[in-house]
């Protein structure tokens, strides 16, 4: 999926207050220290998993809230993504974006470690991100890493290397935080209606599912959540190599689905009473898998975020598309206009995860979101900074009245 967003693209929705923290995100920080601006003898920033960094960096100039640039970096098991945006009333405007397939988790299932080649690919992408943060004079940033860095034995060493070479301080976030940010980033695309909804994020190394309930346009109430260690990379590497014959490919696909189904079974049992009821369940998926399949469903010649983000598709159609793709040869999948060479081998695992979710939680329609963790981070940062700006403005007004 080519998920880069064009500059000056206006994001819809409101920069809402974080339901769990009253609008203040304790993780919000200027998580970036330019390596060429450190004082002589200054130590490298702490590279602990918390990624602690100064609340405000000395090289950032004060600017009116609406002119400040905020950034979010999401380093996943398969992709490295960046969004930089400015507040625009109750919305935000994207001013720069970047996405690259880095396959940081390649080989992790077999070795338990990040390979040198994978780390080098990720470093190349992160250096581009660091350059964009400098050039855009970012006021506040949060940079997160997910499943690959959570699982890898040498994840901490890699985080330290990133800080040393790029100045980016990565937070290795929990699966729970990953799920929360995904909900914050995409919940505005939930179909209108009452009752429960399932939001899910199929990543490279894991899949998060969150059972929520809508609350009049506010961030939904989270009833329950679950994470399984199956994403498009980890699931692909945990089964046998792809066979050449159609029967072998079908058996491999069934094996993938069985692994996912077994991992999701406890969660399905736990939420059976909450996810069922008189109101139909609504599904919303945010991931490269879902958006790629949506573009294939629309028969787009090339990926178009404007056509995909917010699309509602019949779940039955998406399930049938999953089965058809799983039986294609790798060469046939590479020929698909919105899959390409980079994802041809991974899309089968994504299909296995998606089809299993659709069957475990039947819904007539599936919502598609080309937004997620990065947008959730931006909303948290802007809500926190905006609340602080309002408090300072109120204080200045009170002082003028007192004078």
XYZ file of C-alpha atoms in Angstrom:
403
model
C 0.000 0.000 0.000
C 1.334 3.396 -0.975
C 0.021 5.276 2.054
C 1.962 8.519 1.689
C -0.427 11.418 2.028
C -0.078 14.479 -0.181
C 1.003 17.753 1.419
C -1.778 20.090 2.549
C -4.285 17.258 2.655
C -6.937 18.191 5.162
C -7.782 15.594 7.764
C -11.424 15.395 8.771
C -12.614 15.090 12.320
C -11.752 16.819 15.565
C -8.570 16.762 17.592
C -10.372 15.246 20.538
C -9.280 14.894 24.103
C -7.809 11.548 25.063
C -10.545 9.713 26.932
C -8.076 7.916 29.188
C -5.998 10.900 30.226
C -8.332 13.881 30.195
C -6.584 15.446 27.224
C -3.017 15.182 28.516
C -0.885 12.479 26.973
C 1.878 11.571 29.420
C 3.911 10.168 26.528
C 3.834 13.431 24.549
C 7.343 14.755 24.157
C 9.812 16.294 21.807
C 11.267 12.862 21.079
C 13.998 14.088 18.788
C 17.465 15.478 19.463
C 19.418 16.577 16.385
C 22.755 14.787 16.558
C 24.649 17.753 15.130
C 23.326 20.177 17.748
C 24.404 18.399 20.915
C 26.845 20.279 23.084
C 30.391 18.989 23.286
C 30.586 16.175 25.812
C 26.800 15.815 26.057
C 25.659 12.245 26.510
C 23.458 10.464 24.023
C 19.791 10.568 25.077
C 18.556 7.630 27.085
C 17.628 4.760 24.833
C 15.528 2.896 27.344
C 12.204 1.478 26.133
C 10.406 4.444 27.687
C 12.300 6.742 25.335
C 12.242 9.525 27.906
C 13.177 12.892 26.483
C 12.973 16.511 27.586
C 9.442 17.900 27.633
C 10.643 20.718 25.428
C 13.728 20.842 23.254
C 15.944 23.969 23.334
C 16.211 24.368 19.555
C 12.439 24.706 19.105
C 11.212 28.251 18.691
C 8.000 29.362 20.336
C 5.242 29.794 17.790
C 1.475 30.267 17.865
C -0.310 26.958 18.365
C -1.877 26.939 14.891
C 1.553 27.375 13.263
C 3.323 24.653 15.224
C 4.230 21.440 13.429
C 3.611 18.113 15.147
C 5.044 14.771 14.044
C 4.334 11.079 14.535
C 6.648 8.221 13.587
C 5.415 4.628 13.623
C 8.179 2.048 13.191
C 6.413 -1.254 12.712
C 7.522 -4.762 11.909
C 7.103 -4.132 8.183
C 6.858 -0.363 7.608
C 8.333 2.904 8.787
C 5.815 5.746 8.543
C 5.905 9.454 9.335
C 3.255 12.171 9.405
C 3.892 15.862 10.070
C 0.879 18.145 10.484
C -0.272 21.512 11.783
C -3.489 22.210 13.702
C -6.270 23.710 11.577
C -9.149 24.643 13.842
C -10.687 21.380 15.001
C -8.809 19.528 12.268
C -5.208 19.141 11.218
C -3.468 19.641 7.911
C -0.782 17.191 6.819
C 2.283 19.074 5.573
C 4.629 16.145 5.024
C 4.500 12.349 5.014
C 6.765 9.404 4.416
C 6.351 5.640 4.224
C 8.784 2.873 3.389
C 8.675 -0.918 3.641
C 11.683 -1.836 5.817
C 10.777 -5.350 7.044
C 12.413 -4.754 10.409
C 10.986 -8.047 11.688
C 12.342 -10.153 8.829
C 13.728 -13.407 10.267
C 12.668 -12.528 13.823
C 10.389 -15.567 14.126
C 13.351 -17.878 13.507
C 16.155 -16.109 15.385
C 14.488 -13.955 18.020
C 16.718 -11.076 16.901
C 16.641 -8.158 14.491
C 19.028 -8.882 11.640
C 21.767 -6.451 10.649
C 20.226 -6.056 7.189
C 16.786 -5.279 8.611
C 18.172 -2.742 11.078
C 20.145 -1.051 8.301
C 16.976 -0.739 6.194
C 15.095 0.771 9.118
C 17.956 3.153 9.872
C 17.908 4.406 6.295
C 14.211 5.223 6.588
C 14.572 6.817 10.023
C 17.377 9.085 8.788
C 14.983 10.396 6.154
C 12.400 10.973 8.894
C 14.964 12.831 11.023
C 15.820 15.095 8.095
C 12.138 15.909 7.579
C 11.724 16.713 11.296
C 14.592 19.197 11.055
C 13.430 20.821 7.850
C 9.852 21.183 9.074
C 10.983 22.654 12.411
C 8.758 20.211 14.315
C 7.519 21.570 17.637
C 6.553 18.268 19.277
C 6.966 14.671 18.142
C 6.325 11.196 19.367
C 8.075 8.219 17.810
C 6.964 4.679 18.588
C 8.147 1.166 17.803
C 5.912 -1.867 18.040
C 6.005 -5.671 17.923
C 9.412 -6.278 16.325
C 11.219 -4.201 18.942
C 9.041 -5.635 21.716
C 10.036 -9.204 20.849
C 13.637 -8.908 19.687
C 16.469 -9.754 22.083
C 18.491 -6.905 20.628
C 15.597 -4.441 20.442
C 17.134 -2.224 23.132
C 20.455 -2.070 21.305
C 18.679 -1.025 18.133
C 16.768 1.719 19.972
C 20.079 3.039 21.321
C 21.606 3.011 17.835
C 18.637 4.952 16.441
C 19.057 7.612 19.141
C 22.800 7.869 18.517
C 22.643 8.075 14.717
C 19.415 10.001 14.120
C 18.444 11.734 17.367
C 15.050 10.005 17.269
C 14.008 8.589 20.642
C 11.728 5.633 20.045
C 9.133 4.500 22.575
C 8.663 0.743 22.467
C 4.953 0.816 23.226
C 2.837 -1.999 24.605
C 0.232 -3.817 22.545
C -2.429 -2.103 24.651
C -1.075 1.347 23.820
C -0.827 0.346 20.168
C -4.503 -0.608 20.191
C -5.502 2.622 21.945
C -3.669 4.808 19.459
C -5.203 2.943 16.526
C -8.683 3.590 17.926
C -7.892 7.278 18.448
C -6.624 7.567 14.908
C -9.470 5.935 12.994
C -12.652 5.831 15.090
C -14.173 8.763 13.198
C -14.664 6.411 10.253
C -16.916 4.027 12.176
C -20.320 3.624 10.571
C -23.011 5.531 12.416
C -25.120 3.413 14.694
C -25.639 2.150 18.190
C -24.225 -0.916 19.811
C -20.788 -2.483 19.630
C -18.077 -2.145 17.003
C -14.831 -4.026 16.444
C -11.793 -2.018 15.351
C -8.787 -4.042 14.276
C -5.261 -3.286 13.074
C -3.377 -5.952 11.110
C 0.290 -5.098 11.475
C 3.536 -6.706 10.437
C 4.211 -8.542 13.691
C 0.883 -8.531 15.521
C -2.817 -7.841 15.167
C -4.785 -5.789 17.683
C -8.564 -5.974 18.088
C -10.603 -3.553 20.198
C -14.276 -3.913 21.064
C -15.723 -0.412 21.430
C -19.020 1.388 21.822
C -19.711 4.713 20.099
C -20.383 7.804 22.236
C -21.871 10.654 20.175
C -18.750 11.483 18.144
C -16.373 11.271 21.093
C -13.619 8.683 21.385
C -15.445 5.357 21.791
C -15.669 3.530 25.078
C -13.310 0.547 25.020
C -14.978 -2.578 26.402
C -12.167 -5.040 25.747
C -9.091 -5.559 23.593
C -6.773 -8.338 22.506
C -3.455 -8.719 20.687
C -2.181 -11.804 18.884
C 1.421 -12.278 17.658
C 0.329 -12.713 14.071
C 0.935 -10.023 11.501
C 1.739 -10.263 7.821
C 5.459 -10.849 8.471
C 5.319 -13.070 11.561
C 2.560 -15.287 10.154
C 4.296 -15.649 6.780
C 7.525 -16.729 8.469
C 5.797 -19.171 10.832
C 4.440 -21.505 8.150
C 6.121 -23.459 5.383
C 7.411 -21.802 2.246
C 4.790 -21.159 -0.423
C 4.227 -24.268 -2.586
C 4.101 -24.131 -6.364
C 0.833 -26.051 -6.759
C -2.660 -24.708 -6.044
C -3.528 -27.500 -3.588
C -0.392 -26.798 -1.580
C -1.166 -23.076 -1.495
C -4.689 -23.813 -0.256
C -3.351 -26.072 2.519
C -0.831 -23.407 3.553
C -3.585 -20.782 3.671
C -5.724 -23.074 5.843
C -2.759 -23.561 8.193
C -2.386 -19.789 8.527
C -6.065 -19.374 9.303
C -5.944 -22.139 11.905
C -3.096 -20.397 13.757
C -5.000 -17.107 13.790
C -8.301 -18.742 14.758
C -6.730 -20.551 17.716
C -5.104 -17.346 18.959
C -8.326 -15.354 18.659
C -10.567 -18.020 20.225
C -10.146 -16.860 23.868
C -11.000 -13.274 22.931
C -13.994 -14.396 20.849
C -15.341 -16.336 23.818
C -14.679 -13.481 26.228
C -16.587 -10.871 24.211
C -19.309 -13.152 22.858
C -21.995 -11.534 25.011
C -20.830 -7.962 24.364
C -20.296 -8.329 20.614
C -23.686 -9.931 20.063
C -27.108 -8.450 20.666
C -30.000 -6.697 18.952
C -27.756 -4.152 17.207
C -25.616 -5.386 14.289
C -21.873 -5.420 14.884
C -19.852 -2.837 12.969
C -16.345 -3.652 11.729
C -13.565 -1.180 10.959
C -10.137 -2.274 9.771
C -6.976 -0.181 9.608
C -3.964 -1.735 7.921
C -2.144 -2.122 4.639
C -3.964 -5.414 4.153
C -7.423 -3.874 4.404
C -6.648 -0.834 2.266
C -4.890 -2.905 -0.392
C -7.831 -5.279 -0.649
C -10.217 -2.339 -0.800
C -8.289 -0.892 -3.743
C -8.453 -4.254 -5.507
C -12.179 -4.410 -4.808
C -12.552 -0.994 -6.471
C -10.326 -2.163 -9.361
C -8.123 0.908 -9.018
C -5.200 1.109 -11.462
C -3.058 2.463 -8.635
C -3.580 3.113 -4.962
C -5.684 6.196 -4.182
C -6.123 7.055 -0.513
C -9.036 9.382 -1.244
C -11.025 6.512 -2.733
C -10.178 4.018 -0.003
C -10.145 5.883 3.321
C -13.691 5.698 4.696
C -14.918 3.152 2.157
C -17.609 0.681 3.263
C -17.408 -2.764 1.616
C -19.591 -5.845 1.920
C -17.768 -8.253 4.240
C -18.750 -11.168 2.019
C -17.013 -9.546 -0.952
C -13.823 -8.998 1.040
C -13.827 -12.608 2.239
C -14.207 -13.900 -1.318
C -11.383 -11.623 -2.482
C -9.137 -13.026 0.261
C -9.694 -16.584 -0.939
C -9.019 -15.688 -4.567
C -5.740 -13.931 -3.748
C -4.556 -16.801 -1.558
C -4.758 -19.209 -4.478
C -2.882 -17.026 -6.959
C 0.758 -17.714 -7.699
C 3.305 -15.190 -6.407
C 3.856 -13.991 -9.978
C 0.125 -13.415 -10.431
C -0.084 -11.451 -7.178
C 2.869 -9.280 -8.199
C 0.955 -8.313 -11.332
C -1.904 -6.875 -9.290
C -1.645 -3.069 -9.576
C -2.045 -2.297 -5.874
C 0.050 -5.145 -4.470
C 3.358 -5.092 -6.297
C 6.579 -6.939 -5.618
C 7.159 -5.732 -2.043
C 3.916 -7.157 -0.652
C 3.170 -10.074 -2.963
C 4.446 -12.640 -0.450
C 2.891 -10.989 2.609
C -0.631 -10.292 1.386
C -1.657 -13.952 1.777
C -1.036 -13.790 5.534
C -3.000 -10.547 5.698
C -5.875 -12.227 3.885
C -5.804 -15.159 6.337
C -6.025 -12.791 9.306
C -8.757 -10.640 7.766
C -10.932 -13.547 6.637
C -10.691 -15.161 10.072
C -11.764 -11.922 11.765
C -14.722 -11.566 9.409
C -15.868 -15.118 10.136
C -15.431 -14.863 13.910
C -17.313 -11.567 14.068
C -19.871 -11.627 11.241
C -20.962 -8.219 10.016
C -22.697 -7.201 6.830
C -20.192 -4.473 6.063
C -16.544 -3.682 6.690
C -15.246 -0.138 7.096
C -11.813 0.677 5.672
C -9.425 3.192 7.256
C -6.151 4.458 5.830
C -5.272 6.036 9.167
C -4.304 4.657 12.531
C -1.428 4.918 14.978
C 0.210 8.018 13.475
C -3.078 9.927 13.416
C -3.785 8.794 16.980
C -0.411 10.145 18.080
C -1.019 13.473 16.329
C -4.430 13.861 17.963
C -2.918 13.155 21.392
C -0.084 15.634 20.863
C -2.342 18.370 19.529
C -4.969 17.881 22.222
C -2.307 18.094 24.931
C -0.553 21.100 23.411
C -3.846 22.825 22.625
C -5.050 22.441 26.198
C -1.785 23.938 27.425
C -2.118 26.848 25.000
C -5.637 27.584 26.255
C -4.450 27.499 29.866
C -1.630 29.918 29.112
C -3.992 32.229 27.234
C -6.411 32.202 30.167
C -3.551 33.002 32.570
C -2.388 35.909 30.399
C -5.941 37.232 30.259
C -6.287 36.983 34.038
C -3.052 38.888 34.531
C -4.177 41.672 32.200
C -7.440 41.987 34.094
C -5.573 42.056 37.419
C -3.311 44.846 36.159
